[in-house]
Structures are given as C-alpha cells and as structure tokens.
Short mmCIF file of C-alpha atoms in Angstrom, two decimals:
data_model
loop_
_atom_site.label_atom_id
_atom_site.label_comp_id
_atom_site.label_asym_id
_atom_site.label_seq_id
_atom_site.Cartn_x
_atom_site.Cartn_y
_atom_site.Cartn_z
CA UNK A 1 -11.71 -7.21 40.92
CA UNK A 2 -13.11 -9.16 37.70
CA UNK A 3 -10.76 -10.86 35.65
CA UNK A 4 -9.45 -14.54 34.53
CA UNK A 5 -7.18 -17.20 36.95
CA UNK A 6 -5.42 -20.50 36.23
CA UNK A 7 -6.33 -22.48 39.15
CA UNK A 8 -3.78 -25.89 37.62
CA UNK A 9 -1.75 -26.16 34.45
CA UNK A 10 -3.18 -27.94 31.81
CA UNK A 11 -5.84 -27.36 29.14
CA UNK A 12 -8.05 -24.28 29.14
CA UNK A 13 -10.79 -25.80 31.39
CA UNK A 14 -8.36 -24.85 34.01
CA UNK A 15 -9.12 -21.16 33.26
CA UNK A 16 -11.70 -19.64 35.75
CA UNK A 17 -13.63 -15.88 35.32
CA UNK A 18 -13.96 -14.64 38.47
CA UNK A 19 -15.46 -11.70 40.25
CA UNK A 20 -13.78 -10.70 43.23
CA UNK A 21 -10.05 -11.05 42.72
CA UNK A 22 -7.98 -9.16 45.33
CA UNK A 23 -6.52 -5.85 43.27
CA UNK A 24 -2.79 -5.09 42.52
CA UNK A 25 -1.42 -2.27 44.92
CA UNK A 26 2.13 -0.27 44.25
CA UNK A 27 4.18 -2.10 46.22
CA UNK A 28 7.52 -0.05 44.78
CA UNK A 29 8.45 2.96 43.57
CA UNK A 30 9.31 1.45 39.72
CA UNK A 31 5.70 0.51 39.52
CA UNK A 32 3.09 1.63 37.51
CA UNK A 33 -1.03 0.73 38.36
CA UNK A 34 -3.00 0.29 35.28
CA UNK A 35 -6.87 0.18 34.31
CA UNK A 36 -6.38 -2.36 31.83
CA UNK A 37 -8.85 -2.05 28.99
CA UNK A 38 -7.41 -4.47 26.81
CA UNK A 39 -5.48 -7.61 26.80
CA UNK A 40 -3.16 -9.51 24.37
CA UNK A 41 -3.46 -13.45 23.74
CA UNK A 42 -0.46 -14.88 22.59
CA UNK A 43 0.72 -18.92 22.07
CA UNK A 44 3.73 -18.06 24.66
CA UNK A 45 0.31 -18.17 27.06
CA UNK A 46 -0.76 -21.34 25.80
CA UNK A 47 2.44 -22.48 26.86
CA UNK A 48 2.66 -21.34 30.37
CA UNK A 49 -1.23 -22.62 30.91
CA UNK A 50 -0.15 -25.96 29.72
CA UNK A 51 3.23 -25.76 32.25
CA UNK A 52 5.48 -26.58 29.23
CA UNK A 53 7.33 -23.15 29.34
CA UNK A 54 10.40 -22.38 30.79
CA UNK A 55 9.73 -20.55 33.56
CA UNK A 56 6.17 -21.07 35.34
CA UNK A 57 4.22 -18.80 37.84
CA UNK A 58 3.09 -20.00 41.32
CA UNK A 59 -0.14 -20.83 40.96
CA UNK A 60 -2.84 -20.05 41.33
CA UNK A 61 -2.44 -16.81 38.38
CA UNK A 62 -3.66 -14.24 36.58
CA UNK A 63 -2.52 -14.80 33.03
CA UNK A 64 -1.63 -12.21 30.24
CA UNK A 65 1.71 -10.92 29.17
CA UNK A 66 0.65 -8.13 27.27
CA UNK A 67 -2.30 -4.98 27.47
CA UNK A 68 -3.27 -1.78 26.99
CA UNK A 69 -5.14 0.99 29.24
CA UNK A 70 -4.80 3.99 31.32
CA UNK A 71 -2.52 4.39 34.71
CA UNK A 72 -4.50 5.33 37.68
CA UNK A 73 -1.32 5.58 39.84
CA UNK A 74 2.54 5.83 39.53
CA UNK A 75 5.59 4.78 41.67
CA UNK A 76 7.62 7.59 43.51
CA UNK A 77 10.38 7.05 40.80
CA UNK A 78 8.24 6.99 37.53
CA UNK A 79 8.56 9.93 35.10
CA UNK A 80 7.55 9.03 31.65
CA UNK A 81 3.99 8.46 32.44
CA UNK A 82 1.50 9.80 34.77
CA UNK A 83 -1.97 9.46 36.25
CA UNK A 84 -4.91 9.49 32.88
CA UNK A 85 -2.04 8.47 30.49
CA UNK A 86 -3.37 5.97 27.67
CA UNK A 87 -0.21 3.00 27.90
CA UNK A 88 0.84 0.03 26.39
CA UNK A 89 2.81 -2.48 28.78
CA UNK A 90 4.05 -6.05 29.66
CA UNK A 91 4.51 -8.29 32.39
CA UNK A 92 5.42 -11.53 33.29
CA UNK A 93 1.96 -12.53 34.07
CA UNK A 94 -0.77 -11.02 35.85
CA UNK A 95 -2.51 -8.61 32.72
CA UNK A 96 -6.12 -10.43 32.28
CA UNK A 97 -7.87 -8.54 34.84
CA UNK A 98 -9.41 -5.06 35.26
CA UNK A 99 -6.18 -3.88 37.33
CA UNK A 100 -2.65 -4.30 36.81
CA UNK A 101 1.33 -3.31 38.11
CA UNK A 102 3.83 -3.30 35.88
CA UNK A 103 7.18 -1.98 35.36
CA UNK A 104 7.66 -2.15 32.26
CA UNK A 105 4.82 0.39 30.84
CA UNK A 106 5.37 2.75 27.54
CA UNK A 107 2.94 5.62 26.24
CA UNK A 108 0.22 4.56 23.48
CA UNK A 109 1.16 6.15 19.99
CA UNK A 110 -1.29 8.84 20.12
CA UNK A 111 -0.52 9.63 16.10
CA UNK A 112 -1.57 12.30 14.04
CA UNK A 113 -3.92 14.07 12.08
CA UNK A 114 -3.48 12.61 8.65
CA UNK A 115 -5.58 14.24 5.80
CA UNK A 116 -7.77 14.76 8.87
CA UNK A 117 -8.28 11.61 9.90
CA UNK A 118 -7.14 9.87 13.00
CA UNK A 119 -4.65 7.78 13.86
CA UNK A 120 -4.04 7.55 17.22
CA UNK A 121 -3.36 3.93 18.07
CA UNK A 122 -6.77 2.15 20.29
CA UNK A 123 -6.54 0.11 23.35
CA UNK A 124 -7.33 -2.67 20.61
CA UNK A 125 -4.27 -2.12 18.85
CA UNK A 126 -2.31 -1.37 21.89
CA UNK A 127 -2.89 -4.90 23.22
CA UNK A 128 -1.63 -5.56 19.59
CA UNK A 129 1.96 -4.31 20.59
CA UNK A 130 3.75 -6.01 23.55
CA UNK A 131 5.06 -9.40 22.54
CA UNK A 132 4.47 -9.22 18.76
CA UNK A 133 6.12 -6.34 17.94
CA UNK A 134 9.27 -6.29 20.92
CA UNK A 135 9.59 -10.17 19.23
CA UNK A 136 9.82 -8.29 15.67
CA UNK A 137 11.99 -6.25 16.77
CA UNK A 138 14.27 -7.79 18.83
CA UNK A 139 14.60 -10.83 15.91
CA UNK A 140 15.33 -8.33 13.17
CA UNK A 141 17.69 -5.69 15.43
CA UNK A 142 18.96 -6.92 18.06
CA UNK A 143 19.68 -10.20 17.51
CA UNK A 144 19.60 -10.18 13.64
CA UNK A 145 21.36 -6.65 13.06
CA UNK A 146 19.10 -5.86 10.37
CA UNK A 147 20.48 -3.86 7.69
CA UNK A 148 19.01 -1.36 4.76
CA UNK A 149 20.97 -3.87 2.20
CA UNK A 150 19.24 -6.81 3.55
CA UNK A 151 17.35 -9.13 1.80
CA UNK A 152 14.42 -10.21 4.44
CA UNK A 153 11.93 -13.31 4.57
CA UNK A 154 9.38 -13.60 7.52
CA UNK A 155 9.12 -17.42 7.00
CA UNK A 156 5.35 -17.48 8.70
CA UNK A 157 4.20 -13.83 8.35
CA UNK A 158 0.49 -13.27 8.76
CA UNK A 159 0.00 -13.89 12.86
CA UNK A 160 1.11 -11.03 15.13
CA UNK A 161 4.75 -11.40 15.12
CA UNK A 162 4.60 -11.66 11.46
CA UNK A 163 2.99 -8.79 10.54
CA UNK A 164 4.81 -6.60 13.05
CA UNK A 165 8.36 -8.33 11.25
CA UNK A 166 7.04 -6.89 7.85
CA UNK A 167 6.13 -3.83 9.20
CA UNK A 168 9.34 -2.61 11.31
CA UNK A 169 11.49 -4.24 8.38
CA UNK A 170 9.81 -2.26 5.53
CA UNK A 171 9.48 0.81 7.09
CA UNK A 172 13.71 0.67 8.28
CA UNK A 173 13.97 0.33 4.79
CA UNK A 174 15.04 -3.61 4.01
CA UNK A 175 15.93 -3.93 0.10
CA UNK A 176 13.58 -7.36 -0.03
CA UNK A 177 11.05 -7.85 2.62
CA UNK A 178 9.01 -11.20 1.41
CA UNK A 179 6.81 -13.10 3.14
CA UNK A 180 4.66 -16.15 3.30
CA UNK A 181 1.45 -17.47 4.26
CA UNK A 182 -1.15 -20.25 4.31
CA UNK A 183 -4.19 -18.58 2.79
CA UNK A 184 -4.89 -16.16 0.20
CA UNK A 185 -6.13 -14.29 2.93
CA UNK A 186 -2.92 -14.46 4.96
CA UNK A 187 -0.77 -13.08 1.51
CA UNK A 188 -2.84 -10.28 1.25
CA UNK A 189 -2.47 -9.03 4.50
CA UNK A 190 1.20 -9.58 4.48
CA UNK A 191 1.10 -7.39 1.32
CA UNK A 192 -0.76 -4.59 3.30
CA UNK A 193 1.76 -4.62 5.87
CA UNK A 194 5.05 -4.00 3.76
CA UNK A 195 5.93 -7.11 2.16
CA UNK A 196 7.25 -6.75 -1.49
CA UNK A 197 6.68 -10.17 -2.33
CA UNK A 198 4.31 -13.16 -0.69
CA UNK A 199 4.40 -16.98 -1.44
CA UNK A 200 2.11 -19.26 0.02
CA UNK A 201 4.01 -22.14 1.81
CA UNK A 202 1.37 -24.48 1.12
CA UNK A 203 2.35 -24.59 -2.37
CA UNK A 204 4.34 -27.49 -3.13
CA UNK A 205 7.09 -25.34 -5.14
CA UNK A 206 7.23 -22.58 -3.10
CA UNK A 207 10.70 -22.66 -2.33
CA UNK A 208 11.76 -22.37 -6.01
CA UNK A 209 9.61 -19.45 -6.07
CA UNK A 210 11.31 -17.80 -3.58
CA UNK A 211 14.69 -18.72 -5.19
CA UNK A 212 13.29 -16.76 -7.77
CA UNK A 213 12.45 -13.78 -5.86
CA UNK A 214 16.01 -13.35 -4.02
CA UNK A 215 18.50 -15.68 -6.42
CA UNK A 216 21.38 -14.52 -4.27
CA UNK A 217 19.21 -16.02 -1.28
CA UNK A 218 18.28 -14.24 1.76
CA UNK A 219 20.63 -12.41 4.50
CA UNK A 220 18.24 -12.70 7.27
CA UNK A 221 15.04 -15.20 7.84
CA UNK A 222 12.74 -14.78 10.53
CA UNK A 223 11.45 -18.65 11.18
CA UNK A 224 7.95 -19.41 12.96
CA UNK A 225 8.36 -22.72 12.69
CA UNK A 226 11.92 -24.13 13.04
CA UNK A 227 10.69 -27.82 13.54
CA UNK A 228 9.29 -27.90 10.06
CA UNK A 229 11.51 -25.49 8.29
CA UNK A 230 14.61 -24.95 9.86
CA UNK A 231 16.24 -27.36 6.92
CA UNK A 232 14.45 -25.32 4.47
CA UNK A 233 15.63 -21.56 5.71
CA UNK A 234 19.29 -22.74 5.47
CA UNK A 235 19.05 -23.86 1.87
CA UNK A 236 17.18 -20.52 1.51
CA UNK A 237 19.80 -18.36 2.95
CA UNK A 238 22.75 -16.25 1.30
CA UNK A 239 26.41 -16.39 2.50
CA UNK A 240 26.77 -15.40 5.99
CA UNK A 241 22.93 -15.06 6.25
CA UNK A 242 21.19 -15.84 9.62
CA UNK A 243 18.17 -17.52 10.61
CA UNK A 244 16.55 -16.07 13.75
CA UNK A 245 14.32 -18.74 15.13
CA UNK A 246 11.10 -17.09 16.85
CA UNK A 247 8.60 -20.30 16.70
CA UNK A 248 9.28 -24.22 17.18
CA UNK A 249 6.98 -26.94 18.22
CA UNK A 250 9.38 -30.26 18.10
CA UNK A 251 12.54 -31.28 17.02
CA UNK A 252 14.39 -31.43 13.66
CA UNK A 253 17.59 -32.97 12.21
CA UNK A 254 19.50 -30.78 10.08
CA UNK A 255 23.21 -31.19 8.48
CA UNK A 256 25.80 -28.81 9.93
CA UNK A 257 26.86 -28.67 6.41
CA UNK A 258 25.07 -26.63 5.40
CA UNK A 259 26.02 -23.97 7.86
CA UNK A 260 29.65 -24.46 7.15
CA UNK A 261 28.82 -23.92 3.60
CA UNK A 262 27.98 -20.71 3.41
CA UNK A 263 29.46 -19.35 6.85
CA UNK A 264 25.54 -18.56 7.87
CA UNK A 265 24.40 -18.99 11.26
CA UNK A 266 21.25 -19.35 13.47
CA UNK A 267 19.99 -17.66 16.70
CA UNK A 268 17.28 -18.25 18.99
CA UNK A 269 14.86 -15.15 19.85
CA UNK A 270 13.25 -14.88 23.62
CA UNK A 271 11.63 -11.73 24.71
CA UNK A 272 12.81 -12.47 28.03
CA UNK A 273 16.04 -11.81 27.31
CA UNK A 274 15.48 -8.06 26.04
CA UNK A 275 17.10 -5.36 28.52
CA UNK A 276 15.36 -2.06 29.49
CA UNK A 277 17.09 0.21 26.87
CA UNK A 278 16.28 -2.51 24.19
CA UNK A 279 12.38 -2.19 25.23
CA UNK A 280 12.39 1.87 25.19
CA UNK A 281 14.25 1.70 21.73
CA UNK A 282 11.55 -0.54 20.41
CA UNK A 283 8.67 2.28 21.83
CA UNK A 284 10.73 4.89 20.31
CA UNK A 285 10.54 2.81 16.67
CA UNK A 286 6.69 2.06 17.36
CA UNK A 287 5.82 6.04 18.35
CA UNK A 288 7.91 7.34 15.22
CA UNK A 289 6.09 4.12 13.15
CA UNK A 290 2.85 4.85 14.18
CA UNK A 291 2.55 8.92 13.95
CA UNK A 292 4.74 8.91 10.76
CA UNK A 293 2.44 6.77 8.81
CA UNK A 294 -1.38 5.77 8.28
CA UNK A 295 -0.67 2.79 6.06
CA UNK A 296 0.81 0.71 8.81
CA UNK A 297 -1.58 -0.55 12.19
CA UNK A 298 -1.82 -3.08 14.52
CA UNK A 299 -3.54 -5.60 13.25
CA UNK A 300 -6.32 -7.54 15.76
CA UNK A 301 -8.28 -10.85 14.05
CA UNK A 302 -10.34 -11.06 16.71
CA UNK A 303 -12.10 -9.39 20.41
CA UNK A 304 -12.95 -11.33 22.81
CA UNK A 305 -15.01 -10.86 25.91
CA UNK A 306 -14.07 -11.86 29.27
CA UNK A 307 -16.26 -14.75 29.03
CA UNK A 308 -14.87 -15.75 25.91
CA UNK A 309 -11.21 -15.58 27.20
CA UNK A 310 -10.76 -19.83 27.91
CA UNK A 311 -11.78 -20.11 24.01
CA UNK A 312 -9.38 -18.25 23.03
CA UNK A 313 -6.75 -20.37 24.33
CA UNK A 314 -8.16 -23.35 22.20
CA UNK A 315 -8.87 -20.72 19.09
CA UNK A 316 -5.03 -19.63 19.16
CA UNK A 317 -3.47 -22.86 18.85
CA UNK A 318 -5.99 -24.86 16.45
CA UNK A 319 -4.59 -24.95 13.02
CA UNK A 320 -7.86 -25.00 11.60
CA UNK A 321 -8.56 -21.53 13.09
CA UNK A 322 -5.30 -19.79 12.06
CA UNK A 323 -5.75 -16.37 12.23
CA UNK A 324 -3.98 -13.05 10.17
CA UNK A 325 -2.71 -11.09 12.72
CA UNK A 326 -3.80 -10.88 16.46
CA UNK A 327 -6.31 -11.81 19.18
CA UNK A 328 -7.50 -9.31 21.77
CA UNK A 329 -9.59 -9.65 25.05
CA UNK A 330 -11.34 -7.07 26.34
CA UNK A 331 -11.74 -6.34 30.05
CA UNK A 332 -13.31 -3.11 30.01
CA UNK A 333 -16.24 -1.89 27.13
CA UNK A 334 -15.46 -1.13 23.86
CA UNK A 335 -17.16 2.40 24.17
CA UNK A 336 -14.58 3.68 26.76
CA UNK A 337 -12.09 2.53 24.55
CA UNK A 338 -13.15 4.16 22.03
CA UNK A 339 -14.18 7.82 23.51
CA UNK A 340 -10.55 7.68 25.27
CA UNK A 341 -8.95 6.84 22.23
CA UNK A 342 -10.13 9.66 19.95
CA UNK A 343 -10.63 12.25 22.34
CA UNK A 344 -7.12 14.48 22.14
CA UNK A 345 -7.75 13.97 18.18
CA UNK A 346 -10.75 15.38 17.74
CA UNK A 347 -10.41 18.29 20.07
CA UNK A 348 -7.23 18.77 18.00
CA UNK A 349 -9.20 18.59 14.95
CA UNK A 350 -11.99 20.50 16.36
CA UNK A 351 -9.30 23.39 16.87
CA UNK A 352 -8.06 23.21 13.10
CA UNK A 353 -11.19 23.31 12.00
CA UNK A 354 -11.69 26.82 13.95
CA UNK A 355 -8.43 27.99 13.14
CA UNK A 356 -9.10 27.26 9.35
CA UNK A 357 -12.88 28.87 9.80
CA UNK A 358 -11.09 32.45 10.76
CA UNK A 359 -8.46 32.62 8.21
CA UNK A 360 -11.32 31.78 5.82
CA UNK A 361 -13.43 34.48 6.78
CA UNK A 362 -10.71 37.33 6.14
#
C-alpha cells in the first residue's frame, strides 16, 4: 500500500512516501475499510509531527486525521454505510494512505439538482469536512450554545475552520455573523461564505471598526489565535458573552477584570472531546447544509499530490503562505474522483431530462 509515514517527530523531513505499506484489515465489527481518495491537512498535524500535541501516536505512523473516499468493506455491526458508498470520516491518525479503518465514518452530501446543476459534494470537498467543520460546530453549538439572537465574530475566519464557522453560523440563522481576515483576498471569501460584515485585522483600527459594527459587542467570539487576541475578544465581547478559544500558539496575560465585568466567560474547543451523537448531529447539519443550498461549499486552497504531501506541512504553517480556506492531498487521481462524484447526478439528470422530453412531446 502507497501512502506517507513519520518515521521520528520533528520537522517534515521526517515524513517518508512509501510504496509498500502493510494495509488496514477490519479488525472489529464497528469498523469501516475505506479507499481513501482524498486527504485533509490540518495544523493539529503539524503538531503531532512536531510531538508537541497532547496525545502522540507510537511511531512509526501514518498521519492524517481527516479524508474522503469510498468503503470497500464494513464491520458486522455497521448500518449507515455500505460497500461503494462515497464517505467522509476521521481518525486519530492513520488517513494519508490509499487504505484506511475508521469508526467514525459519515455519508458524503450527495446534494441536489439545483437549476440543473450539481451539487453533490467531491472527495475534494469531503476531505474539506472532518476537523474544520466538527471544530465549527462544536465551538459555536456545543460548547458556545449558539443562538438565532446572537451576535457572532469568527476572530480569524478565512482558513478551514473559519469558513466552516461562517457558514454553519449564517445558515442557523445568527443576527450578526462578522468576520476578519488578513488579505483582501481572505475578506472576500469570508463574505462568500455568510459573513455580514469583514474587517481586516491587519488594520491598525480595526477593533473600533468592529465596535462599530456590533456597539452592544458580541455574544459569542470564535478566537484562532488566543495568544495574540485573547485580551482583545474580551474588550470585544457583550455582557455574558463567551469566547470559545479554537487556536493558540503561546501564552498571554490578561486581567480577570475584565471577565468579572461583564459576567462573560471563555472555553477551550478540542475535537477530541466531541461524543458520538455530537459527531452524527454535525453530519446531519452538513447533509441538510449541503443539499439545501448551492451558495455554500467546502472550500479547498490547494491539492496536493502524494509527493507533495511533506510540503504541505511547511506550506500550512508559514505565515507568508496563509491560505483562504483548506489544503487537500490526494491519494488516488483526480479523474476517479471526479466520475464517482457526479455519477448518481447526472443519471438523475439524464432521467429529468427524459421525463421532461415526453411531457413535451404531448
């Protein structure tokens, strides 16, 4: 089996393509095996590469948290998905390589003709979904209660977890979604993807524009970067507003006071901590986002190829590189993606096409 290892921890040099892997079997009857067409890069697998996370792998490992692609076998027990289904699905570690297991495996959005156009989701934008958008959601829902009434800044929007905050926040039906970005570039895209507002936090007086935008302050911030703005969000927020803290890369003295002040609070976001039901309601949210509307997709910045995949992991993380929305390797050609993608559609549309041809001819 072809697909990338981490042979030590430390910098991506450490990251070896190789060609004959030993492949995943089912080993329980929870388990799912997966052709994985596509993979997601995300800075949580910067960290684990490095060995600064939490919780490390034995090594040597297969890295990738995140995919998409199309289950070749299932466990005894698994019902929601069968052999030839098109998934999305995430895993400790173990994704960057043509096969997978993993428990924890939902269907792709397969969408809907739209003004007869597809929109079923590709394994591109299914490798879009796993950590940025369970993050989203369980920062804004779970942990931050989001509510209709609430006012809503994505402090950081245009990477992955960003966009997906803007997204799931708009389309719930926040009052105020605003968020900020580095480049024109970045603003735009957070516009695309449900933002009312945008700022761009390089500006030196950006936080008196956003006092402007929400003058009663905000009830819930989603923070990318506590380390440089935590201080900043809790002068930002309204009474009894919370700060969810997704991002941090250091430490940062703040004064309690300002907590006290306004009764507001802060909370830390892990995906790791998310329980099953928490997972399926966030596929339920994606499947109903994803059908329901054509204005909203995943957004990927970049594709990768295999050989590409150990500069990606110096791409993700150089600030001179930052990227609107996500990166994407992928392990098996684009052309299967494609053709597997789009084929249900367009024998769907191939049929209302027909159907249409007859009732005109009456």
């Amino acid at each position: 089996m072809r697909g990338a290892l981490v042979a030590a921890f430390g910098g991506p040099e450490n990251i070896i393509i190789k060609d004959d892997l030993t492949a995943p079997e089912i080993t329980a009857p929870n388990q799912v095996l997966i052709d994985v067409h596509t993979a997601g890069i995300n800075p949580v697998d910067t960290y684990i590469r490095s060995g600064v996370y939490a919780k490390l792998p034995d090594l040597p490992y297969i890295p990738g948290r995140d995919g998409s692609g199309v289950v070749r076998e299932v466990g005894s027990e698994v019902k929601h998905v069968k052999a030839g289904d098109r998934v999305w699905f995430l895993r400790d570690n173990g994704i960057t390589a043509e096969t997978t297991v993993a428990t924890t495996v939902f269907p792709l959005p397969d969408g809907a003709l739209s003004m007869m156009i597809m929109s079923a989701l590709s394994f591109i934008e299914g490798a879009c979904l796993g950590v940025p958008y369970l993050t989203a959601h369980r920062a804004l829902f779970t942990r931050g209660n989001l509510k209709q009434s609430d006012r809503v800044l994505i402090h950081g929007a245009s990477g992955g977890v960003g966009l997906a905050a803007c997204q799931l926040a708009r389309a719930f039906g926040a009052t105020l979604v605003v968020g900020s970005a580095g480049t024109k570039e970045g603003e735009e895209a957070v516009a695309r993807n449900g933002a009312h507002h945008t700022v761009c936090h390089r500006d030196a007086k950006y936080v008196e524009e956003l006092k402007k935008i929400a003058p009663g302050g905000f009830d819930i911030i989603i923070e990318m970067l506590a380390n440089a703005n935590l201080a900043t969000d809790l002068d930002l927020l309204a009474r009894g507003g919370r700060v969810g803290i997704v991002g941090n890369q250091g430490e940062i003295t703040i004064n309690p006071r300002a907590l006290m002040q306004k009764e507001s609070s802060a909370y830390g976001v892990m995906l790791g901590g998310a329980t099953a039901d928490e997972l399926a309601s966030c596929s339920t949210m994606l499947s109903s986002l994803f059908t329901a509307s054509s204005s909203f997709r995943p957004v990927c910045n970049r594709v990768y190829s295999l050989e590409e995949f150990p500069q990606s992991h110096r791409d993700i993380m150089d600030p001179a590189q930052a990227a609107v929305g996500n990166r994407v390797v992928e392990i098996r050609k684009i052309a299967s993606t494609v053709a597997s993608a789009t084929y249900s559609g367009v024998i769907t549309l191939m049929l209302s096409l027909v159907l249409r041809g007859k009732q005109w001819l009456r």
